[in-house]
mmCIF file of C-alpha atoms in Angstrom:
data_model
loop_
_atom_site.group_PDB
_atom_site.id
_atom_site.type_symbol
_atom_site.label_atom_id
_atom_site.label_comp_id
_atom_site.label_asym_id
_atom_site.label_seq_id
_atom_site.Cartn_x
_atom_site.Cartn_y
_atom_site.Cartn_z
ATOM 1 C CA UNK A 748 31.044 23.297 7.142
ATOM 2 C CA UNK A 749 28.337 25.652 6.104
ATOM 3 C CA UNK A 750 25.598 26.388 9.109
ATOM 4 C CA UNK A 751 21.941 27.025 8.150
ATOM 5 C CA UNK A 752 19.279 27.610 10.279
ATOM 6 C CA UNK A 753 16.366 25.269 10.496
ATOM 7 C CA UNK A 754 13.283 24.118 11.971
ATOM 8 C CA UNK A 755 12.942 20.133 11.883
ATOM 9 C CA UNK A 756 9.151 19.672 11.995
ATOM 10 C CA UNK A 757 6.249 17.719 12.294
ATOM 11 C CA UNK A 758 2.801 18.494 10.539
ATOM 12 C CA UNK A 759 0.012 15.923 10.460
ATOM 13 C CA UNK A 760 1.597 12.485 9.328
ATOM 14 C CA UNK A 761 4.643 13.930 7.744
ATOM 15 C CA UNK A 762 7.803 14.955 9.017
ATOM 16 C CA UNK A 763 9.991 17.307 7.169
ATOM 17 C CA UNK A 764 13.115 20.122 7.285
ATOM 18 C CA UNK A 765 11.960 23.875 7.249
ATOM 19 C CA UNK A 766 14.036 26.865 5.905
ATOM 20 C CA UNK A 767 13.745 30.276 4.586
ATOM 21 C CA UNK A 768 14.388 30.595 1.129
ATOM 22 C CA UNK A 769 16.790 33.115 1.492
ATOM 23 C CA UNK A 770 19.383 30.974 3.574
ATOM 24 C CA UNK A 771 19.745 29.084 0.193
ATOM 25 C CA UNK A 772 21.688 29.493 -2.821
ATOM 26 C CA UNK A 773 19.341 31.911 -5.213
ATOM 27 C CA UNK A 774 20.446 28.869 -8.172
ATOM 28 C CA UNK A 775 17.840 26.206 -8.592
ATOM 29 C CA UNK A 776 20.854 23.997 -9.131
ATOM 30 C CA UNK A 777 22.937 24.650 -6.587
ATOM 31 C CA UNK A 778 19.681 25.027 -3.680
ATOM 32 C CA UNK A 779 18.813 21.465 -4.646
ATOM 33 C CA UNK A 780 22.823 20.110 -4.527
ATOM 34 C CA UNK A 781 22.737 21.525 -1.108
ATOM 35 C CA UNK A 782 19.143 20.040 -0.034
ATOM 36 C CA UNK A 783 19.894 16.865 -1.311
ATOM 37 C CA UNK A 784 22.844 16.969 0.978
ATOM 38 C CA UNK A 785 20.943 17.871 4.049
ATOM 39 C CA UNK A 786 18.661 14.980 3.330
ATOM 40 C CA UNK A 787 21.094 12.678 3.252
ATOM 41 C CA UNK A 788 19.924 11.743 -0.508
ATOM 42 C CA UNK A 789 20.916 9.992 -3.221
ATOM 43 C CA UNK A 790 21.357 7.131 -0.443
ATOM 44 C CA UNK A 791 22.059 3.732 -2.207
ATOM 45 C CA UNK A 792 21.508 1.969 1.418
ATOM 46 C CA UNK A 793 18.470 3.537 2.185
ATOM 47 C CA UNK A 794 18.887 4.362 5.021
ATOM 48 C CA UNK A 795 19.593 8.730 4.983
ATOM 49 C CA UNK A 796 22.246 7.775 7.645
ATOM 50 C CA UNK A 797 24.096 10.755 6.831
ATOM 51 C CA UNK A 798 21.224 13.548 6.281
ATOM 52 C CA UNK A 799 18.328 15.013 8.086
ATOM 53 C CA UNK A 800 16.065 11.981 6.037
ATOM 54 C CA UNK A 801 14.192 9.776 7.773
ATOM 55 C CA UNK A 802 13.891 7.054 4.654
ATOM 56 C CA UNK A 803 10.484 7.242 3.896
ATOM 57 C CA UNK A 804 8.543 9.365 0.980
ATOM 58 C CA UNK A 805 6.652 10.732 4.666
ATOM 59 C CA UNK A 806 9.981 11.930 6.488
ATOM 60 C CA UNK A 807 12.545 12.915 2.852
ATOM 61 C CA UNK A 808 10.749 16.448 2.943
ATOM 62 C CA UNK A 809 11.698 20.410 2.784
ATOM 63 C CA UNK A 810 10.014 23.045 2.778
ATOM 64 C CA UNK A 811 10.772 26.674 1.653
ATOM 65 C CA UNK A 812 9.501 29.627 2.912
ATOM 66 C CA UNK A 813 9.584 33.400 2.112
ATOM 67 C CA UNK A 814 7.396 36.526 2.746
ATOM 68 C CA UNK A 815 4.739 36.495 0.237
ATOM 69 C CA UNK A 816 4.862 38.503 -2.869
ATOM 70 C CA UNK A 817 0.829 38.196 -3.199
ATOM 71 C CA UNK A 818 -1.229 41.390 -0.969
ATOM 72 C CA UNK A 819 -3.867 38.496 -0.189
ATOM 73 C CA UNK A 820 -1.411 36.122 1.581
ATOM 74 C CA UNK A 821 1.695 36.450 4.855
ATOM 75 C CA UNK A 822 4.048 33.743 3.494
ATOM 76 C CA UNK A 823 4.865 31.734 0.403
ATOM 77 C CA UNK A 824 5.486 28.201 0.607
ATOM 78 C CA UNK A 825 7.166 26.028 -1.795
ATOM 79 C CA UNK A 826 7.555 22.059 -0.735
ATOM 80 C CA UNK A 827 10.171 19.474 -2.485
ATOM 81 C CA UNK A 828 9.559 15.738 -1.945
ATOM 82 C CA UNK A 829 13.228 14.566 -1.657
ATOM 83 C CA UNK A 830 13.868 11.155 -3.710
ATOM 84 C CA UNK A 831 16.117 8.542 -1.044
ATOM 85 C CA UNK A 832 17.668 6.595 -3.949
ATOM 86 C CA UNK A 833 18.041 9.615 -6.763
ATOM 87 C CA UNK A 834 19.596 13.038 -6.702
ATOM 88 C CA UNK A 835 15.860 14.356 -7.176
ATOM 89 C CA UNK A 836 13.805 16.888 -5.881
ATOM 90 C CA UNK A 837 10.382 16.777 -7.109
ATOM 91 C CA UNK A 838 8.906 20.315 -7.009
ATOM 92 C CA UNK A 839 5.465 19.654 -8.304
ATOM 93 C CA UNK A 840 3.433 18.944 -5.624
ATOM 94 C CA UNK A 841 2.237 19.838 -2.031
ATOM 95 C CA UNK A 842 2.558 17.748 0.846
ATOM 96 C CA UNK A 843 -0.904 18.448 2.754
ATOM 97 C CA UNK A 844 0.500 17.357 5.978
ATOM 98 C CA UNK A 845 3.175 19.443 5.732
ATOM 99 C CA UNK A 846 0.982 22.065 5.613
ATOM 100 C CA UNK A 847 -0.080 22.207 8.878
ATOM 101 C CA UNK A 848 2.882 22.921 9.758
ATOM 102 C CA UNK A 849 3.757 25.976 7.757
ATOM 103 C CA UNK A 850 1.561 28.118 9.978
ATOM 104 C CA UNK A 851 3.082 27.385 13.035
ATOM 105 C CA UNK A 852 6.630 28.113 11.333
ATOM 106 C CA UNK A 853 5.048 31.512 10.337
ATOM 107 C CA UNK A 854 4.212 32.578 13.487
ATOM 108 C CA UNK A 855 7.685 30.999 15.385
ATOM 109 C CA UNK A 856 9.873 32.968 12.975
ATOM 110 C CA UNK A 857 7.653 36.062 12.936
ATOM 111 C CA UNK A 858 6.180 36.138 9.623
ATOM 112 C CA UNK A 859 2.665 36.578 11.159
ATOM 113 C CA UNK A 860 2.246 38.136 14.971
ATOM 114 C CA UNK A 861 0.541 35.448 17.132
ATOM 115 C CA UNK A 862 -2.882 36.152 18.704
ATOM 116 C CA UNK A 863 -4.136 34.579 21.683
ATOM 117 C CA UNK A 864 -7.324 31.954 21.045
ATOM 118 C CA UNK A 865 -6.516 31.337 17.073
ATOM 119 C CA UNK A 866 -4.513 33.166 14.810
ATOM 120 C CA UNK A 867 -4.819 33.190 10.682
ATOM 121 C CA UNK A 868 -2.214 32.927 8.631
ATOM 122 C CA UNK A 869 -2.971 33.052 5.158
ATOM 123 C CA UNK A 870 -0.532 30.662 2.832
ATOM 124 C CA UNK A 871 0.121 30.582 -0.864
ATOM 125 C CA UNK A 872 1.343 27.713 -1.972
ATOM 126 C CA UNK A 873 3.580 28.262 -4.909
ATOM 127 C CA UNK A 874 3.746 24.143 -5.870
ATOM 128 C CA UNK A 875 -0.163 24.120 -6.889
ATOM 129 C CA UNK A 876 -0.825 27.789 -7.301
ATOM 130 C CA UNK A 877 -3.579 27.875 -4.228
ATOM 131 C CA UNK A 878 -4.401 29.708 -1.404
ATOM 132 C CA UNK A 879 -4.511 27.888 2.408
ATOM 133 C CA UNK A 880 -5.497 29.270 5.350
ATOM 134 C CA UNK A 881 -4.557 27.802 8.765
ATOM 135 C CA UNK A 882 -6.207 28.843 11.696
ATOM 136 C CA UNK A 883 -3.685 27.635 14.375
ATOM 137 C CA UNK A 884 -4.718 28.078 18.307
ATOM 138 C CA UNK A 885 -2.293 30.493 20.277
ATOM 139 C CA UNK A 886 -1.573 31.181 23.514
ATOM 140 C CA UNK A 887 0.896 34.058 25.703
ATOM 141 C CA UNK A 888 2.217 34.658 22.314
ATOM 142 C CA UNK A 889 2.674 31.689 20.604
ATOM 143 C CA UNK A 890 1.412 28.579 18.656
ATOM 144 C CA UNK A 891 -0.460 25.663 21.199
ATOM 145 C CA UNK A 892 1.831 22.318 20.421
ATOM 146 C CA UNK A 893 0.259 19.936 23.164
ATOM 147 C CA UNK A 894 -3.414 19.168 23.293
ATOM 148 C CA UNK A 895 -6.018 16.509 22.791
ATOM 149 C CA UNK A 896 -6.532 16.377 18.953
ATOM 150 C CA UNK A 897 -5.797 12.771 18.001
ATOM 151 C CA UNK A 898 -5.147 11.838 13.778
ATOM 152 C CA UNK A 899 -4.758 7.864 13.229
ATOM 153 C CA UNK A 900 -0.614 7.923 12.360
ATOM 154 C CA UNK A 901 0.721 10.003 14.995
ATOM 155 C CA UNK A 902 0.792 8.416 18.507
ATOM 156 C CA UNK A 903 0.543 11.478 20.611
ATOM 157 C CA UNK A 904 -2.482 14.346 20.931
ATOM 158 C CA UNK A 905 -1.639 17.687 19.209
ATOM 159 C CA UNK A 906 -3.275 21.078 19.132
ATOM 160 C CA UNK A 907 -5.820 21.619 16.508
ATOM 161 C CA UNK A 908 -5.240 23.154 13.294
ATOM 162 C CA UNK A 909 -7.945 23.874 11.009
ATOM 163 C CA UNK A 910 -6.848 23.803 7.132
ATOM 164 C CA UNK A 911 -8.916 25.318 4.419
ATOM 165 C CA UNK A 912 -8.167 24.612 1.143
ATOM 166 C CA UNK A 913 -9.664 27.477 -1.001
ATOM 167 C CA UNK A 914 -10.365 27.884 -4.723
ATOM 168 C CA UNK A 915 -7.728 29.997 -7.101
ATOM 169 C CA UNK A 916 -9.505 31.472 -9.444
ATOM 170 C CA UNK A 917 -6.522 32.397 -11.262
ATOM 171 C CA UNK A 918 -6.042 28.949 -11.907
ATOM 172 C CA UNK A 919 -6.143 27.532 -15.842
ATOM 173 C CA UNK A 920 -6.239 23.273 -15.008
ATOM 174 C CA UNK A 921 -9.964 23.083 -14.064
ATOM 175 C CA UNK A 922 -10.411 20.316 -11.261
ATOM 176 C CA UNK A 923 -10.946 17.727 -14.045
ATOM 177 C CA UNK A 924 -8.532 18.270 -16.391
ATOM 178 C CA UNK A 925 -9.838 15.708 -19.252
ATOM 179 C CA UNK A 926 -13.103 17.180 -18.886
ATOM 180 C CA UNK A 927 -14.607 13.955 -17.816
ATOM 181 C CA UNK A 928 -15.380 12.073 -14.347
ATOM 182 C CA UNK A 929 -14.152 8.768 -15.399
ATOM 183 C CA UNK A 930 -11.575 8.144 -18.229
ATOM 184 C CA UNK A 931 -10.470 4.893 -19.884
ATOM 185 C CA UNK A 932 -6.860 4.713 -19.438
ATOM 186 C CA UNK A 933 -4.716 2.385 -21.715
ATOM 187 C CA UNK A 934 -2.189 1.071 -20.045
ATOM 188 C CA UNK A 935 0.067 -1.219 -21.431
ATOM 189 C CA UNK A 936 0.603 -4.532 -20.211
ATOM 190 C CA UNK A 937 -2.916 -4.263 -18.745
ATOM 191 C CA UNK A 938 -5.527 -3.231 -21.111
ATOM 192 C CA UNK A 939 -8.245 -0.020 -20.257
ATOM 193 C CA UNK A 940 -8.337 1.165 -16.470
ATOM 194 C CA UNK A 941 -10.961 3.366 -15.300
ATOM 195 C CA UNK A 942 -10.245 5.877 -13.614
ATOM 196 C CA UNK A 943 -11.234 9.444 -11.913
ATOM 197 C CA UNK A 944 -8.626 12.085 -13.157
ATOM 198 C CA UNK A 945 -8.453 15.186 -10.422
ATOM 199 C CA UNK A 946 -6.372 18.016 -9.251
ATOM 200 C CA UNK A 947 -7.583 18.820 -6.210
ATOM 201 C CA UNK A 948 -4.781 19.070 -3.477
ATOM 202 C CA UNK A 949 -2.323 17.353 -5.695
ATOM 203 C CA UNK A 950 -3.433 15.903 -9.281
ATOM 204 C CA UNK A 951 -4.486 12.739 -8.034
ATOM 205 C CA UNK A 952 -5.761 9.179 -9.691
ATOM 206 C CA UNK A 953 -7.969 7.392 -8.473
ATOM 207 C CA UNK A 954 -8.775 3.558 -9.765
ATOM 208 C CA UNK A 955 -11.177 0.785 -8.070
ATOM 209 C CA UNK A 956 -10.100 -1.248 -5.891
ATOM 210 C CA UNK A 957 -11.204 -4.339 -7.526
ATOM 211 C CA UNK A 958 -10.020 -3.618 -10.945
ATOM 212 C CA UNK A 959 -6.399 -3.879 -9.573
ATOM 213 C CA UNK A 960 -6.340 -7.156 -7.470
ATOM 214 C CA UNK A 961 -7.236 -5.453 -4.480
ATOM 215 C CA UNK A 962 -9.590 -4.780 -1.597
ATOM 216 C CA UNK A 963 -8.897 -1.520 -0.113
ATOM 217 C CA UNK A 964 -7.901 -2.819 3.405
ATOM 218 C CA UNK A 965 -3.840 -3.462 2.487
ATOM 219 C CA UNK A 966 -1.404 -2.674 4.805
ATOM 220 C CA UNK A 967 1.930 -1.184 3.772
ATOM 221 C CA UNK A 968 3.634 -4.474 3.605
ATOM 222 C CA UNK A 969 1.299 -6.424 1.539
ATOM 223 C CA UNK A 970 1.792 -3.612 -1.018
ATOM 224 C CA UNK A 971 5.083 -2.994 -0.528
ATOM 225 C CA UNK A 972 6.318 -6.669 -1.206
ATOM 226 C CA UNK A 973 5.127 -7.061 -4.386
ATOM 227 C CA UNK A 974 6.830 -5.402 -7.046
ATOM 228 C CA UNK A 975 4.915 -6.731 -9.804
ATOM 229 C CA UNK A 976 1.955 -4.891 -8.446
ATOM 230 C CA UNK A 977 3.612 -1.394 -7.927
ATOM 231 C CA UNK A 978 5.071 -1.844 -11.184
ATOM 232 C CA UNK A 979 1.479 -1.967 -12.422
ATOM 233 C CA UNK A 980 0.139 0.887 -10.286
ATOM 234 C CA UNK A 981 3.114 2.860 -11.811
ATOM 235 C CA UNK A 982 2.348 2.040 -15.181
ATOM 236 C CA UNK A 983 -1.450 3.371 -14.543
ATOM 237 C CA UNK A 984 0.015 6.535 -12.444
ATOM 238 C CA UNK A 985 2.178 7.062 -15.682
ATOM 239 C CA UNK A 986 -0.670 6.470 -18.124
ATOM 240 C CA UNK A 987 -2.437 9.079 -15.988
ATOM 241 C CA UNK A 988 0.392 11.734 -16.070
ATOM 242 C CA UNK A 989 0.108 11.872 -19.766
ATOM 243 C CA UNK A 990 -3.534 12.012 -19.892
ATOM 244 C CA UNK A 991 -3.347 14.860 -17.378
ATOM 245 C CA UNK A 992 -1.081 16.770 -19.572
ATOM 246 C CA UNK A 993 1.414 16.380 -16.816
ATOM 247 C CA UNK A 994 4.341 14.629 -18.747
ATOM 248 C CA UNK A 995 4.748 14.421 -22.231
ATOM 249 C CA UNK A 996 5.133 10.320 -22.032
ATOM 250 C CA UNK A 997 5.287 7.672 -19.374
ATOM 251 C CA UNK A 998 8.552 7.547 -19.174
ATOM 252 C CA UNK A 999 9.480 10.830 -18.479
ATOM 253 C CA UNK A 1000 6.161 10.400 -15.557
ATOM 254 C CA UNK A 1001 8.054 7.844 -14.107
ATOM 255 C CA UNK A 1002 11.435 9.175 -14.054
ATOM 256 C CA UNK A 1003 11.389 12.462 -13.635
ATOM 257 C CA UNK A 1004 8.015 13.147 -12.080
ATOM 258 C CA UNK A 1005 7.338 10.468 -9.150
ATOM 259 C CA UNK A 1006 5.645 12.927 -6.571
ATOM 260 C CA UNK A 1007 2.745 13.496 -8.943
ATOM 261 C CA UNK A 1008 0.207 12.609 -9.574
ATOM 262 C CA UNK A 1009 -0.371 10.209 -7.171
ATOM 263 C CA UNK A 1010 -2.192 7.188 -7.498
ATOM 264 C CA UNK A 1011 -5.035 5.998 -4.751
ATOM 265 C CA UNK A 1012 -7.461 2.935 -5.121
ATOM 266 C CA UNK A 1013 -10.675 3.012 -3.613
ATOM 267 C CA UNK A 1014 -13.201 0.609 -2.228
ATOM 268 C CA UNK A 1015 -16.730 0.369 -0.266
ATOM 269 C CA UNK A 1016 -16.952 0.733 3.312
ATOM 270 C CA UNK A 1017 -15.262 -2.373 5.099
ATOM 271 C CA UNK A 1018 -13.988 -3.752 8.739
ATOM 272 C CA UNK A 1019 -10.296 -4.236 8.778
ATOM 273 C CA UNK A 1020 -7.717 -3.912 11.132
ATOM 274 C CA UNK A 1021 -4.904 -0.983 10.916
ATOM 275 C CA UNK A 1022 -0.701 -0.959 10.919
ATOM 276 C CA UNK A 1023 -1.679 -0.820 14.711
ATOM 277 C CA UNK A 1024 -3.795 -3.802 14.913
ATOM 278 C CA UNK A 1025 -7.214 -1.898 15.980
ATOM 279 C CA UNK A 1026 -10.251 -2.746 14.356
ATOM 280 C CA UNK A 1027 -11.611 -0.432 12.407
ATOM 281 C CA UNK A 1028 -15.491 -1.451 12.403
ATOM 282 C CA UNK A 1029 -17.497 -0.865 8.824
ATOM 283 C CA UNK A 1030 -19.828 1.665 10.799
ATOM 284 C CA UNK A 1031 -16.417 4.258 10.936
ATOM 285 C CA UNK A 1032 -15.773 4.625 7.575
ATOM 286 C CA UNK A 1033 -17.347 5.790 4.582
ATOM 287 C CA UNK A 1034 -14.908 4.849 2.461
ATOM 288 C CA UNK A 1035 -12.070 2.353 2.261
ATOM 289 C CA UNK A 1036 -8.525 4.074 0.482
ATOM 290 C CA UNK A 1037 -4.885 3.442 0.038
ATOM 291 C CA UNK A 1038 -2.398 5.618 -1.716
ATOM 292 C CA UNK A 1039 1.705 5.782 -3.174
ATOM 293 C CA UNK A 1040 3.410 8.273 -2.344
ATOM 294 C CA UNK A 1041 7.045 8.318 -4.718
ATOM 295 C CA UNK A 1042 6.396 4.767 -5.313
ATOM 296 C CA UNK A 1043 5.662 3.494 -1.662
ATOM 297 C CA UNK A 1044 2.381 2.358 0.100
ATOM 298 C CA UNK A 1045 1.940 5.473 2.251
ATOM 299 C CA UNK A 1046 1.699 4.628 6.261
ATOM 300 C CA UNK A 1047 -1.879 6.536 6.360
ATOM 301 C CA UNK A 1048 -3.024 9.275 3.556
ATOM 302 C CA UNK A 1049 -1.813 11.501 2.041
ATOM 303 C CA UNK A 1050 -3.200 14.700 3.081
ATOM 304 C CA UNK A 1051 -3.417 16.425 -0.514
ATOM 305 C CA UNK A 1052 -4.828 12.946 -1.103
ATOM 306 C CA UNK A 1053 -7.624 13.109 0.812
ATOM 307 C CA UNK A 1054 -8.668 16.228 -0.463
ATOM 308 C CA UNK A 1055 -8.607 14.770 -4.114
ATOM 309 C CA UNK A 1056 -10.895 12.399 -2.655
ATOM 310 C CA UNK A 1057 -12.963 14.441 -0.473
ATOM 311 C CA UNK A 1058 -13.594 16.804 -4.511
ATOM 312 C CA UNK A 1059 -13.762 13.411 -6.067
ATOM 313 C CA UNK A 1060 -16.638 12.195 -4.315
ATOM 314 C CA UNK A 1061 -18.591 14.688 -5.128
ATOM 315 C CA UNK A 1062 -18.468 14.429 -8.961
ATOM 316 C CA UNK A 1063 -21.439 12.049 -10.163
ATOM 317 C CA UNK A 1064 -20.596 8.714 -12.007
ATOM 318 C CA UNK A 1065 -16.791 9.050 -10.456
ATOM 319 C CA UNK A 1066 -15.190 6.032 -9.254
ATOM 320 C CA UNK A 1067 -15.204 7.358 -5.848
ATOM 321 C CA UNK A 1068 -18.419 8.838 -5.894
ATOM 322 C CA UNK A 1069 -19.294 5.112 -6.231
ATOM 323 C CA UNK A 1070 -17.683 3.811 -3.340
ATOM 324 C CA UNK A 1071 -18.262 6.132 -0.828
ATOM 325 C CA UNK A 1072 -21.489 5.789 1.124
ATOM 326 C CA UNK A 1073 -23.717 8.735 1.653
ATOM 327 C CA UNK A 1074 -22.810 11.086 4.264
ATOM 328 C CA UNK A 1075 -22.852 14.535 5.594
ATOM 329 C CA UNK A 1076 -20.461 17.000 5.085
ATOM 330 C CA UNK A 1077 -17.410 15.277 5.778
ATOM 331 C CA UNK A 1078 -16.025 11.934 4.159
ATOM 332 C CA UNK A 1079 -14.656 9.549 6.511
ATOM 333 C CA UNK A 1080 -11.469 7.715 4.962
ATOM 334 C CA UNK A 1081 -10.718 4.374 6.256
ATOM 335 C CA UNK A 1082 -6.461 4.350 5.857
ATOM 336 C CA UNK A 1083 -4.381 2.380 6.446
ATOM 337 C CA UNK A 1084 -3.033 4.095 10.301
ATOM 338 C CA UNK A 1085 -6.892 4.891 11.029
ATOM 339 C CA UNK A 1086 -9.834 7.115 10.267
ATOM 340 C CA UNK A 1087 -9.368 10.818 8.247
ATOM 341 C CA UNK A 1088 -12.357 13.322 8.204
ATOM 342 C CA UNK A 1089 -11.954 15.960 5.290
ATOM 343 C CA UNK A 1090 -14.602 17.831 3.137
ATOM 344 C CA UNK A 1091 -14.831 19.187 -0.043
ATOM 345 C CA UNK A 1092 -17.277 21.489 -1.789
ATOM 346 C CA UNK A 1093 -17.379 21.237 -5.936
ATOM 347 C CA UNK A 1094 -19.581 23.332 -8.356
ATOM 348 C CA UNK A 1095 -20.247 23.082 -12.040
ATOM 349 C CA UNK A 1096 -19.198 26.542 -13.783
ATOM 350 C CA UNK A 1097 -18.774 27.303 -17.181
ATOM 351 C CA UNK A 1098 -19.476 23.946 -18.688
ATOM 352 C CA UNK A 1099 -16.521 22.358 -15.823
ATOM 353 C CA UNK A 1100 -16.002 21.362 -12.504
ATOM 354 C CA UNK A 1101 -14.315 23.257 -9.844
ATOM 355 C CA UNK A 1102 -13.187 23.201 -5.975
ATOM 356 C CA UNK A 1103 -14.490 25.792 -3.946
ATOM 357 C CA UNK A 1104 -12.735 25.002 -0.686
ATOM 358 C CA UNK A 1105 -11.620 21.854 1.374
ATOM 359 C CA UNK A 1106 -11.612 21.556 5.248
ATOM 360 C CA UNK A 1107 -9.470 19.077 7.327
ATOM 361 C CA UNK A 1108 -7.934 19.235 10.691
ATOM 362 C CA UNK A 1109 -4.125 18.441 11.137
ATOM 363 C CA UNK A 1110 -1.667 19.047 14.172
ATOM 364 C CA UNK A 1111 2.030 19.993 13.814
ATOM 365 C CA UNK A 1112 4.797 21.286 16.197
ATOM 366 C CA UNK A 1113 8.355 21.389 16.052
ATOM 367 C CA UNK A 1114 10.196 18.686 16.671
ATOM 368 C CA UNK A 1115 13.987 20.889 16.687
ATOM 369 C CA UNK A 1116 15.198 23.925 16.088
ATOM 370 C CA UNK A 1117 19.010 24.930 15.206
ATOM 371 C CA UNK A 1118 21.602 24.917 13.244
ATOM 372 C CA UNK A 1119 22.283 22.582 9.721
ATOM 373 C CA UNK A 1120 25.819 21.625 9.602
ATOM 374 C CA UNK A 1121 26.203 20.940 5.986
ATOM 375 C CA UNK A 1122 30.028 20.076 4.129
ATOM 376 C CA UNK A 1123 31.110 23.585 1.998
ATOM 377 C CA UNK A 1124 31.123 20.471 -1.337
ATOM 378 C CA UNK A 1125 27.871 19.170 -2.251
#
């Protein structure tokens, strides 16, 4: 049996399994043979009943980190959404939640020294090709873990940790990458979907609500149980892939891409109840949302999500621009697990449209730390 050293962690709704890079095999191949196996993944039952998985696209997670080869950043950070079913990996997005984690991690293993009150550490996340900064609060030397910070989808108070999303302005995909607001997808089997093309925290589509059967306030299970309808929502993700320039047909968007983009549906402010039964009263929300995540309802939002949103509803004549109900500088997401502040701040430059920065608070902490006993044939 090999032994690896690992952190199993927590970080806003997400749970996930984080190494350094150099504990793996330097091989793309071989690092992703022996991830697969720590996951417990491909899994025909399910279940990840022999792997660090927890069976969900939430909880099939790794992340990578390194020492950062950039002079304006402490660590890089590379995150693979593990497939349960498939001997996959995808590599092409972040996983926002997951991000407030990294910090933490940073400071633990002594990438960055902590400093009492709140200490910076300054991420570049190799997925995206962006810069994050997580102020996490420390204390005699380390990162806080308990405190009173409550997010809808985790049933225990945190410590704080304040995420900001900032613009790279190395970056050649401008935050629409059609060039328009709204685009007219064509998607067979159901005609021309409108939809809001972005690739703020992760490349991200957004459709209405209304235009796909729905009202906004599913839970996981409604969605879940109907395969006809994430069939459809697959076929518009797809459609969306190739209009992004992110897959060269749907197919190949489907099969070999499933992390990204993901696909959201949005709706006006509405009273509904959540997967924990509390109402959540019109007043709370400015805007009703559900996403997939690799095919799945997701259990709240995504946190790269919410981002996309956050940009999204700033851009005029966007389909979420036209659900969301004024507000200040924050948008408040109605999810499915709660309520999700997050803010975004978008300028036109140069004839396109671009994300400055985007603010949310997460908590994270670790959940184990030790030692990955992983069979020598994977």
């Amino acid at each position: 049996m090999a032994q690896i050293p690992a952190y199993y962690m927590r970080g806003g709704t997400s749970k996930g399994v984080f190494l350094l890079a150099d504990d793996l095999p330097a091989d793309p191949a071989e690092r992703d043979a022996l991830l697969l196996r720590i996951i417990g993944s491909p899994d025909p039952y399910g279940k990840h009943t022999d792997g660090m998985g927890g069976a969900t696209s939430s909880t099939s997670k790794v992340v990578l980190i390194a020492p950062s080869r950039r002079p304006d950043c402490d660590v890089d950070y590379l995150f693979g959404a593990v497939a349960i079913g498939e001997p996959l990996i995808d590599w092409s997005g972040n996983c926002g939640n997951l991000s407030a984690a990294v910090g933490p991690f940073a400071i633990w293993r002594g990438f960055v020294p902590a400093r009492d009150g709140v200490t910076t550490v300054r991420i570049w996340q190799r997925n995206i090709g962006q810069r994050i900064v997580a102020r996490v609060p420390c204390r005699n030397g380390h990162p806080l873990e308990d405190g009173d910070f409550r997010e809808d989808g985790v049933p225990f108070g945190g410590a704080r940790i304040v995420l900001e999303y900032l613009e790279n302005p190395d970056a050649t995909v401008p935050l629409c990458p059609t060039g328009h607001t709204v685009d007219a997808l064509q998607v067979p089997g159901l005609g021309t979907i409108e939809a809001t093309l972005v690739t703020a925290g992760n490349p991200t589509v957004f459709v209405r609500a209304a235009d796909v059967g729905l009202d906004g306030t599913e839970l996981p299970e409604r969605i879940n149980g109907d395969a006809g309808l994430l069939q459809r929502l697959e076929s518009i993700r797809a459609a969306a892939a190739v209009g992004m320039g992110l897959a060269p047909d749907a197919d190949s968007a489907t099969k070999l891409r499933p992390g990204t983009p993901k696909i959201a549906w949005v709706a006006p402010p509405a009273s509904y109840r959540s997967s924990a039964g509390v109402a959540i009263d019109v007043t709370a929300v400015d805007v009703v949302a559900r996403i997939l995540s690799m095919g799945r309802a997701h259990h709240a939002f995504t946190g790269t999500g919410a981002i996309a949103l956050a940009a999204a509803a700033t851009l005029p004549d966007s389909v979420v621009h036209e659900a969301v109900r004024a507000s200040g500088e924050q948008i408040r997401i109605g999810h499915v697990s709660g309520t999700l502040a997050v803010g975004a701040v978008t300028t036109r430059r140069d004839g396109r449209w671009v994300m400055e920065r985007a603010v949310m608070s997460r908590s994270a902490r670790r959940l184990m730390t030790g030692l990955l006993h992983v069979p020598e044939r994977c």
